[in-house]
């Protein structure tokens, strides 16, 4: 299988001198074309940082980060943040157009792409609203449409549904799975919820604070269906949780006996 | 709405009109019954006559046109400088730091303290009136703009960069200007009132306009004419303020 993201020995830290804090050290990771990679890990471990590095928003201190775009397109990566981050002065349609306006395509086509993306997330009738007139779930849908409108090869999602109620969260999770069936897109999906990771991901990795950075890398077997109450998946969740708990306790040990 | 929660809009208007009528009646009565000498204070009933006289002689229109041109040009000059410099210092920490001490030095100087220099540099002319007005407007708009730009959430810049707006110019257009617009407009609205004060002040020194006409009338003890121009200024300011609010509401209809 062809990989679209290749990270080799990535290292990154914030701050200077005594305040220097290493966030990712020596992390290597490949993401395959068309795959949904779910990334779990406790808060502050560097999940968002990893996504920012992939998106090119921050530079790696050491190591190589390679992002291959199949189409050599101008907009290979779409980003969905934890907060919807809509621009409040733009109407819904205009928010979805945000990434398109910059591209070298005719305005009529831009409109068409934006409307199609809005329809995809079920908000075709809301294009004239302002963000403050939407519910939390609708805003996050618009944010998803904004990322999809540019038809990215790679979609980076940073805990996109964690602020939503359970019902909306489940609906949007299914929409992401549905989206992958329809479009040829690779997704890196960050979450702190192992259930969500197993449900969404073809593969789940868990980040840790230790060198190497990845405590667990597991392909989720979905041959028996991806049902929410599939006991197989529940078992996967339990296994990952156990592995993570082990990691956490070994982390704590290393803090106690450095 | 919530502040007037106890009174309906209609009732508020009723009380407002009642208060104003009572004020005018008391004023009229105090002049008629000789409580205040009519040389010092004209009765409100004299004002329409005085106004008609000024209008017919053409002096009213000339004064208003002249003052309005000072007002608008001064406003435009001060506001564009204020917005422009505010945008730059709001974004660039280095520019802000470089200008900080100069600002601290000049900011406390009241706009009217520039009158001597205005007269030395520009004479008693339109240019000097515009200069005085522009200075007052500049400071208000400059601080409002800089503050609004500094208050923009960092997250919006990250969003812009994530979607390919990597240059500063492209971020100005997509993020900075629209995000700072509410703050800038609030500053502009404050400056509308400040600029009127500066108009009168500048014209009291002899630049033709409403202020100058008031001084002339005062020296002849034509207090009714003074009141005509006071009312004129109140009306013009009210007109501009209302027009501005309409524009502002349109521009900021995205606000919750
Ligand atoms: N811009 C930054 N400056 C300084 N520290 C940062 C910055 N961004 C993230 N960090 C730190 O890096 C660590 C990892 O952050 P993050 O990637 O957001 O974690 P996660 O998404 O896993 O919760 C945290 O300790 C955070 O405080
Ligand atoms: Mg995060």
Coordinates of C-alpha atoms and ligand atoms in Angstrom, one line a residue:
Chain A
X1 CA 0.0 0.0 0.0
X2 CA 1.2 3.5 -0.8
X3 CA 1.8 5.9 2.1
X4 CA 0.8 9.5 1.8
X5 CA 2.3 10.7 5.0
X6 CA 5.8 9.7 6.1
X7 CA 7.3 10.9 9.3
X8 CA 10.8 9.9 10.2
X9 CA 12.4 10.5 13.6
X10 CA 10.3 13.7 14.2
X11 CA 11.4 15.7 17.3
X12 CA 9.9 18.9 18.5
X13 CA 10.0 21.0 21.6
X14 CA 8.5 24.3 22.9
X15 CA 10.2 27.0 24.9
X16 CA 13.9 27.9 25.4
X17 CA 16.5 27.0 28.0
X18 CA 15.1 25.9 31.3
X19 CA 11.6 26.2 30.0
X20 CA 12.3 23.9 27.1
X21 CA 9.8 21.1 26.9
X22 CA 10.1 18.2 24.5
X23 CA 6.7 17.3 23.1
X24 CA 7.5 14.7 20.4
X25 CA 10.8 12.9 20.3
X26 CA 11.9 10.5 17.7
X27 CA 8.5 9.7 16.3
X28 CA 8.1 7.8 13.1
X29 CA 4.9 7.1 11.4
X30 CA 3.4 6.3 8.0
X31 CA -0.1 6.7 7.0
X32 CA -1.5 4.8 4.0
X33 CA -3.5 6.2 1.2
X34 CA -7.2 6.0 1.9
X35 CA -6.7 5.0 5.5
X36 CA -8.4 6.4 8.6
X37 CA -5.7 6.6 11.3
X38 CA -7.1 7.3 14.7
X39 CA -4.7 8.9 17.2
X40 CA -5.3 8.6 20.9
X41 CA -3.3 9.8 23.9
X42 CA -3.7 11.7 27.1
X43 CA -4.2 15.5 26.9
X44 CA -1.0 17.5 26.4
X45 CA 0.9 14.6 24.9
X46 CA 1.3 16.2 21.5
X47 CA -1.6 15.1 19.4
X48 CA -2.5 18.5 18.1
X49 CA 1.1 19.3 17.7
X50 CA 1.5 16.2 15.4
X51 CA -1.4 17.4 13.3
X52 CA 0.1 20.9 13.0
X53 CA 3.4 19.5 11.9
X54 CA 1.6 17.4 9.2
X55 CA -0.3 20.5 8.1
X56 CA 2.9 22.5 7.9
X57 CA 1.8 25.0 10.5
X58 CA 4.8 24.3 12.6
X59 CA 8.2 23.1 11.6
X60 CA 9.8 19.9 12.9
X61 CA 13.0 20.5 14.9
X62 CA 14.5 17.3 13.7
X63 CA 13.4 14.6 11.4
X64 CA 11.6 14.4 8.1
X65 CA 8.0 15.0 7.4
X66 CA 6.8 14.1 4.0
X67 CA 3.3 14.7 2.8
X68 CA 2.5 13.4 -0.6
X69 CA -0.4 14.8 -2.6
X70 CA -1.8 12.4 -5.2
X71 CA -3.1 15.3 -7.3
X72 CA -0.2 17.6 -6.7
X73 CA -2.9 20.0 -5.8
X74 CA -2.7 23.4 -4.4
X75 CA -4.6 22.4 -1.3
X76 CA -3.6 18.9 -0.3
X77 CA -4.6 19.2 3.3
X78 CA -7.9 20.0 5.0
X79 CA -8.1 20.8 8.7
X80 CA -10.9 20.4 11.2
X81 CA -10.1 22.0 14.5
X82 CA -11.5 21.0 17.9
X83 CA -13.6 24.2 18.0
X84 CA -15.5 25.0 14.8
X85 CA -13.5 28.2 14.3
X86 CA -15.9 29.7 11.8
X87 CA -15.3 33.3 10.9
X88 CA -18.3 35.0 12.6
X89 CA -18.5 37.8 10.0
X90 CA -19.0 35.4 7.1
X91 CA -22.2 33.6 6.3
X92 CA -22.2 29.8 6.2
X93 CA -21.6 29.5 2.5
X94 CA -18.9 32.1 2.6
X95 CA -17.2 30.2 5.5
X96 CA -17.2 27.1 3.3
X97 CA -15.7 29.2 0.5
X98 CA -12.8 30.3 2.7
X99 CA -10.3 27.7 1.5
X100 CA -11.5 27.9 -2.1
X101 CA -11.3 31.6 -2.7
X102 CA -7.6 31.4 -2.6
X103 CA -7.4 28.8 -5.3
X104 CA -7.0 29.4 -9.0
X105 CA -10.4 28.2 -10.0
X106 CA -13.3 30.1 -11.4
X107 CA -15.8 31.6 -8.9
X108 CA -18.7 29.7 -10.3
X109 CA -16.9 26.4 -9.7
X110 CA -15.9 27.6 -6.2
X111 CA -19.6 28.2 -5.5
X112 CA -20.5 24.8 -6.9
X113 CA -17.9 23.0 -4.7
X114 CA -18.9 24.9 -1.6
X115 CA -22.6 24.1 -2.1
X116 CA -21.7 20.5 -2.7
X117 CA -19.7 20.3 0.5
X118 CA -22.5 21.9 2.4
X119 CA -25.0 19.4 1.0
X120 CA -22.7 16.6 2.0
X121 CA -22.9 17.6 5.6
X122 CA -26.7 18.2 5.3
X123 CA -26.7 22.0 5.6
X124 CA -27.7 23.0 2.1
X125 CA -30.5 25.1 3.5
X126 CA -28.3 27.0 5.9
X127 CA -26.0 28.8 3.5
X128 CA -27.3 32.3 4.3
X129 CA -27.0 32.0 8.1
X130 CA -24.4 33.5 10.2
X131 CA -22.4 31.2 12.5
X132 CA -24.1 32.5 15.6
X133 CA -27.4 31.3 14.3
X134 CA -26.2 27.7 14.3
X135 CA -26.1 25.0 17.0
X136 CA -22.8 23.5 18.1
X137 CA -23.2 20.5 15.9
X138 CA -24.2 22.5 12.9
X139 CA -21.1 24.7 13.3
X140 CA -18.8 21.7 13.4
X141 CA -20.5 20.4 10.3
X142 CA -19.8 23.7 8.5
X143 CA -16.2 23.4 9.7
X144 CA -16.1 19.9 8.2
X145 CA -17.7 21.2 4.9
X146 CA -15.1 24.0 4.8
X147 CA -12.3 21.3 5.0
X148 CA -14.0 19.1 2.4
X149 CA -14.8 21.8 -0.1
X150 CA -11.2 22.1 -1.2
X151 CA -11.3 18.3 -1.9
X152 CA -8.2 17.6 0.1
X153 CA -6.2 14.4 -0.3
X154 CA -5.6 14.4 3.4
X155 CA -8.1 15.4 6.1
X156 CA -6.7 16.2 9.6
X157 CA -9.3 16.3 12.3
X158 CA -8.3 17.4 15.9
X159 CA -10.8 16.0 18.4
X160 CA -13.5 17.5 16.1
X161 CA -16.5 16.1 18.0
X162 CA -15.4 16.1 21.6
X163 CA -17.5 19.2 22.5
X164 CA -20.7 17.7 21.0
X165 CA -23.5 15.7 22.7
X166 CA -23.5 12.0 22.2
X167 CA -26.2 11.8 19.6
X168 CA -24.6 14.5 17.4
X169 CA -21.2 12.9 17.9
X170 CA -22.4 9.5 16.7
X171 CA -24.1 11.1 13.7
X172 CA -21.0 13.0 12.7
X173 CA -18.8 9.9 13.2
X174 CA -21.0 8.0 10.7
X175 CA -20.7 10.9 8.3
X176 CA -17.0 10.7 8.4
X177 CA -17.1 7.0 7.7
X178 CA -19.6 7.7 4.9
X179 CA -17.4 10.4 3.5
X180 CA -14.4 8.0 3.2
X181 CA -16.6 5.6 1.3
X182 CA -17.5 8.3 -1.2
X183 CA -14.3 10.2 -1.5
X184 CA -10.7 9.1 -1.9
X185 CA -9.4 10.8 1.2
X186 CA -6.9 9.8 3.9
X187 CA -7.9 10.9 7.4
X188 CA -5.9 11.4 10.5
X189 CA -8.4 11.6 13.3
X190 CA -7.3 12.7 16.8
X191 CA -9.4 11.8 19.7
X192 CA -9.0 11.1 23.4
X193 CA -11.9 8.7 23.3
X194 CA -10.8 5.1 22.6
X195 CA -14.4 4.1 21.7
X196 CA -14.4 6.8 19.0
X197 CA -10.9 5.8 17.8
X198 CA -11.9 2.2 17.4
X199 CA -15.2 3.0 15.7
X200 CA -13.7 5.6 13.3
X201 CA -10.2 4.2 12.7
X202 CA -8.9 1.5 10.4
X203 CA -5.9 1.7 12.6
X204 CA -5.3 3.2 16.0
X205 CA -2.1 4.6 17.4
X206 CA -1.5 5.8 20.9
X207 CA 1.0 8.5 21.6
X208 CA 3.1 8.5 24.8
X209 CA 5.6 11.0 26.2
X210 CA 8.5 8.6 25.8
X211 CA 11.1 8.5 23.1
X212 CA 9.7 6.8 20.0
X213 CA 6.4 8.4 20.9
X214 CA 4.1 5.6 19.9
X215 CA 3.0 3.1 22.5
X216 CA 0.7 1.1 20.4
X217 CA -0.1 0.7 16.7
X218 CA -3.0 -1.5 16.0
X219 CA -5.1 -2.3 12.9
X220 CA -8.7 -2.6 13.8
X221 CA -10.4 -5.7 12.3
X222 CA -13.7 -4.6 11.0
X223 CA -14.5 -7.7 9.0
X224 CA -17.3 -8.6 11.3
X225 CA -18.9 -5.2 10.7
X226 CA -18.5 -1.8 12.4
X227 CA -21.5 -2.0 14.7
X228 CA -21.5 0.2 17.8
X229 CA -22.4 -2.7 20.0
X230 CA -20.2 -5.2 18.2
X231 CA -18.5 -7.2 21.1
X232 CA -15.4 -7.5 18.9
X233 CA -14.9 -3.7 18.9
X234 CA -15.5 -3.5 22.6
X235 CA -12.8 -6.0 23.1
X236 CA -10.4 -3.9 20.9
X237 CA -11.3 -0.9 23.1
X238 CA -10.5 -2.8 26.2
X239 CA -7.2 -4.0 24.8
X240 CA -6.1 -0.5 23.8
X241 CA -7.3 0.9 27.2
X242 CA -5.3 -1.7 29.0
X243 CA -2.2 -1.0 26.9
X244 CA -2.6 2.7 27.5
X245 CA -3.1 2.3 31.2
X246 CA 0.1 0.2 31.3
X247 CA 1.9 3.1 29.5
X248 CA 0.5 5.6 31.9
X249 CA 1.7 3.7 34.9
X250 CA 5.1 3.1 33.4
X251 CA 5.2 6.9 32.7
X252 CA 4.4 7.5 36.3
X253 CA 7.1 5.1 37.4
X254 CA 9.7 6.9 35.3
X255 CA 8.6 10.2 36.9
X256 CA 9.0 8.7 40.4
X257 CA 12.4 7.1 39.6
X258 CA 14.0 9.1 37.0
Chain B
X1 CA -34.0 46.8 25.0
X2 CA -33.4 45.3 28.4
X3 CA -32.6 48.7 30.0
X4 CA -35.9 50.1 28.8
X5 CA -37.6 46.9 29.8
X6 CA -40.1 48.7 32.1
X7 CA -41.2 51.1 29.4
X8 CA -42.4 50.4 25.9
X9 CA -40.8 52.4 23.1
X10 CA -44.0 54.3 22.6
X11 CA -44.1 55.3 26.2
X12 CA -40.5 56.3 26.2
X13 CA -41.1 58.6 23.2
X14 CA -44.1 60.0 25.0
X15 CA -42.1 60.9 28.1
X16 CA -39.2 62.2 26.0
X17 CA -41.5 64.5 24.1
X18 CA -43.1 65.6 27.3
X19 CA -39.8 66.4 29.0
X20 CA -38.6 68.4 26.0
X21 CA -41.9 70.4 25.8
X22 CA -41.8 71.2 29.5
X23 CA -38.2 72.4 29.1
X24 CA -39.1 74.7 26.2
X25 CA -42.2 76.1 28.0
X26 CA -40.2 76.8 31.2
X27 CA -37.5 78.5 29.1
X28 CA -40.1 80.6 27.2
X29 CA -41.9 81.6 30.4
X30 CA -38.7 82.6 32.2
X31 CA -37.9 85.0 29.4
X32 CA -41.4 86.3 29.0
X33 CA -41.9 87.0 32.7
X34 CA -38.5 88.7 32.8
X35 CA -36.8 86.2 35.0
X36 CA -33.9 86.2 32.6
X37 CA -33.1 89.3 30.5
X38 CA -33.8 88.7 26.8
X39 CA -30.4 90.2 25.9
X40 CA -28.7 87.3 27.7
X41 CA -31.0 84.5 26.6
X42 CA -33.4 84.6 23.7
X43 CA -36.9 83.0 24.0
X44 CA -37.3 79.8 22.0
X45 CA -40.1 81.5 20.1
X46 CA -37.5 84.0 18.7
X47 CA -35.4 81.2 17.2
X48 CA -37.5 80.4 14.0
X49 CA -37.5 84.1 13.1
X50 CA -33.7 84.3 13.5
X51 CA -33.3 81.1 11.6
X52 CA -35.3 82.4 8.7
X53 CA -33.3 85.6 8.6
X54 CA -30.0 83.6 8.5
X55 CA -31.4 81.3 5.8
X56 CA -32.7 84.2 3.6
X57 CA -29.4 86.1 3.8
X58 CA -27.6 82.9 2.7
X59 CA -25.3 83.0 5.7
X60 CA -26.7 79.8 7.2
X61 CA -26.0 77.7 4.2
X62 CA -22.5 79.2 3.6
X63 CA -21.5 78.6 7.2
X64 CA -22.9 75.0 7.3
X65 CA -21.3 74.0 4.0
X66 CA -18.0 75.4 5.2
X67 CA -18.1 73.6 8.5
X68 CA -19.2 70.4 6.9
X69 CA -16.3 70.4 4.6
X70 CA -13.9 71.0 7.5
X71 CA -15.7 68.2 9.4
X72 CA -15.7 65.6 6.6
X73 CA -12.1 66.3 5.3
X74 CA -10.7 66.3 8.9
X75 CA -12.6 63.2 9.7
X76 CA -11.4 61.4 6.6
X77 CA -7.8 62.4 7.1
X78 CA -7.7 61.6 10.8
X79 CA -9.6 58.3 10.4
X80 CA -7.5 57.0 7.5
X81 CA -4.3 57.8 9.3
X82 CA -5.6 56.3 12.5
X83 CA -6.9 53.1 10.9
X84 CA -3.8 52.7 8.8
X85 CA -1.3 53.2 11.5
X86 CA -3.4 51.2 14.0
X87 CA -3.5 48.2 11.7
X88 CA 0.2 48.3 11.3
X89 CA 1.1 48.7 15.0
X90 CA -1.6 46.2 16.0
X91 CA 0.0 43.5 13.9
X92 CA 3.7 44.4 14.2
X93 CA 5.1 44.3 17.7
X94 CA 8.3 46.0 16.5
X95 CA 6.5 48.9 14.9
X96 CA 4.4 49.3 18.1
X97 CA 7.4 49.3 20.3
X98 CA 9.2 51.8 18.0
X99 CA 6.4 54.2 18.2
X100 CA 5.4 53.6 21.8
X101 CA 7.5 56.5 23.3
X102 CA 6.6 58.9 20.6
X103 CA 2.9 58.1 21.3
X104 CA 3.4 58.5 25.0
X105 CA 4.9 62.0 24.4
X106 CA 2.4 63.3 22.0
X107 CA -0.8 61.6 23.1
X108 CA -1.4 63.8 26.3
X109 CA -1.3 67.0 24.2
X110 CA -4.9 68.1 23.7
X111 CA -6.0 68.6 20.1
X112 CA -6.7 72.3 20.8
X113 CA -3.1 72.8 22.0
X114 CA -2.2 72.5 18.3
X115 CA -4.1 75.7 17.4
X116 CA -1.0 77.9 17.6
X117 CA 1.0 75.7 15.3
X118 CA -2.0 75.2 13.0
X119 CA -2.2 79.0 12.6
X120 CA 1.6 79.4 12.2
X121 CA 1.8 76.6 9.6
X122 CA -1.4 77.0 7.7
X123 CA -2.7 80.5 8.7
X124 CA -6.4 81.0 9.6
X125 CA -7.5 78.7 6.8
X126 CA -9.4 75.6 5.9
X127 CA -6.2 73.6 6.2
X128 CA -5.7 74.6 9.8
X129 CA -9.2 73.7 10.7
X130 CA -8.8 70.3 9.0
X131 CA -5.5 69.8 10.8
X132 CA -7.0 70.5 14.3
X133 CA -10.0 68.2 13.6
X134 CA -7.8 65.4 12.1
X135 CA -5.5 65.3 15.2
X136 CA -8.4 64.6 17.6
X137 CA -9.9 62.0 15.3
X138 CA -6.6 60.4 14.7
X139 CA -5.8 59.5 18.3
X140 CA -9.3 58.0 19.0
X141 CA -9.3 55.9 15.8
X142 CA -5.6 54.9 16.2
X143 CA -6.1 53.5 19.7
X144 CA -9.4 51.8 18.8
X145 CA -7.9 50.2 15.7
X146 CA -4.7 49.0 17.4
X147 CA -6.7 47.6 20.4
X148 CA -9.1 45.8 18.1
X149 CA -6.3 44.3 16.0
X150 CA -4.4 43.2 19.1
X151 CA -7.5 41.5 20.5
X152 CA -8.0 39.2 17.5
X153 CA -7.8 35.6 18.5
X154 CA -4.6 33.8 17.5
X155 CA -6.7 30.9 16.4
X156 CA -8.0 32.8 13.4
X157 CA -4.5 33.3 12.1
X158 CA -3.9 29.6 12.5
X159 CA -7.0 28.9 10.5
X160 CA -5.9 31.2 7.8
X161 CA -2.6 29.5 7.5
X162 CA -4.1 26.1 7.6
X163 CA -6.2 27.0 4.6
X164 CA -3.3 28.4 2.7
X165 CA -3.3 32.1 3.5
X166 CA 0.3 32.3 4.4
X167 CA 1.3 35.9 3.6
X168 CA 0.6 38.8 5.9
X169 CA -1.2 40.6 3.2
X170 CA -3.6 37.8 2.6
X171 CA -4.3 37.5 6.4
X172 CA -5.0 41.3 6.6
X173 CA -7.8 41.0 4.1
X174 CA -9.3 37.7 5.3
X175 CA -8.8 38.1 9.0
X176 CA -7.5 41.3 10.4
X177 CA -9.7 43.9 8.8
X178 CA -13.0 42.1 9.3
X179 CA -12.2 40.9 12.8
X180 CA -11.1 44.4 13.9
X181 CA -14.1 46.1 12.2
X182 CA -16.3 46.3 15.2
X183 CA -13.6 48.0 17.3
X184 CA -12.7 50.3 14.5
X185 CA -16.3 51.3 13.9
X186 CA -16.8 52.0 17.6
X187 CA -13.8 54.3 17.6
X188 CA -15.0 56.1 14.4
X189 CA -18.4 56.7 16.1
X190 CA -16.8 58.3 19.1
X191 CA -14.7 60.4 16.8
X192 CA -17.8 61.7 15.0
X193 CA -18.7 63.6 18.2
X194 CA -15.1 64.7 19.0
X195 CA -14.7 66.0 15.5
X196 CA -17.7 68.4 15.9
X197 CA -16.2 69.9 19.0
X198 CA -13.0 70.4 17.1
X199 CA -14.9 72.1 14.2
X200 CA -16.3 74.7 16.5
X201 CA -13.0 75.2 18.3
X202 CA -11.1 75.7 15.1
X203 CA -13.7 78.1 13.7
X204 CA -13.9 80.2 16.8
X205 CA -10.4 81.4 15.8
X206 CA -11.8 82.8 12.6
X207 CA -11.9 80.1 10.0
X208 CA -15.2 80.6 8.2
X209 CA -18.0 78.3 9.3
X210 CA -20.6 77.8 12.0
X211 CA -18.2 78.6 14.9
X212 CA -17.0 81.8 13.3
X213 CA -20.6 82.9 12.7
X214 CA -21.5 82.2 16.3
X215 CA -18.6 84.5 17.4
X216 CA -19.7 87.3 15.2
X217 CA -23.3 87.0 16.5
X218 CA -22.1 86.9 20.1
X219 CA -20.1 90.1 19.6
X220 CA -23.3 91.8 18.5
X221 CA -25.2 90.2 21.4
X222 CA -27.4 88.4 18.8
X223 CA -28.0 85.5 21.2
X224 CA -30.9 84.2 19.1
X225 CA -28.5 83.6 16.2
X226 CA -26.0 81.9 18.5
X227 CA -28.8 79.5 19.5
X228 CA -29.8 79.0 15.9
X229 CA -26.3 77.6 15.2
X230 CA -26.2 75.6 18.4
X231 CA -29.3 73.9 17.3
X232 CA -27.9 73.5 13.8
X233 CA -24.9 71.7 15.2
X234 CA -26.9 69.4 17.4
X235 CA -29.1 68.5 14.4
X236 CA -26.1 67.9 12.1
X237 CA -24.4 65.8 14.7
X238 CA -27.6 63.8 15.3
X239 CA -28.0 63.3 11.5
X240 CA -24.4 61.9 11.1
X241 CA -24.7 59.7 14.2
X242 CA -27.9 58.2 12.9
X243 CA -26.5 57.7 9.5
X244 CA -23.4 56.1 11.0
X245 CA -25.5 53.7 13.1
X246 CA -27.4 52.6 10.1
X247 CA -24.1 51.8 8.2
X248 CA -22.6 50.2 11.3
X249 CA -25.5 48.0 11.9
X250 CA -25.4 46.9 8.3
X251 CA -21.7 46.2 8.4
X252 CA -22.0 44.3 11.7
X253 CA -25.1 42.4 11.1
X254 CA -23.1 39.2 11.7
X255 CA -22.9 40.1 15.4
X256 CA -25.1 38.1 17.7
Ligands
LIG1 N1 2.6 27.0 20.8 C1 3.0 26.4 21.9 N2 3.9 27.0 22.8 C2 4.3 26.3 23.9 N3 3.9 25.1 24.2 C3 3.0 24.5 23.4 C4 2.5 25.1 22.2 N4 1.7 24.2 21.7 C5 1.6 23.2 22.4 N5 2.4 23.3 23.5 C6 2.6 22.3 24.6 O1 2.9 21.1 24.0 C7 2.3 20.0 24.6 C8 1.4 19.2 23.7 O2 0.3 20.0 23.2 P1 -0.8 19.5 22.3 O3 -0.2 19.0 21.0 O4 -1.8 20.6 22.1 O5 -1.4 18.3 23.1 P2 -2.7 17.4 22.9 O6 -3.3 17.9 21.6 O7 -2.2 16.0 22.9 O8 -3.6 17.7 24.1 C9 1.5 20.6 25.8 O9 2.2 20.5 26.9 C10 1.4 22.1 25.4 O10 1.3 22.9 26.5
LIG2 MG1 -5.1 18.9 21.3

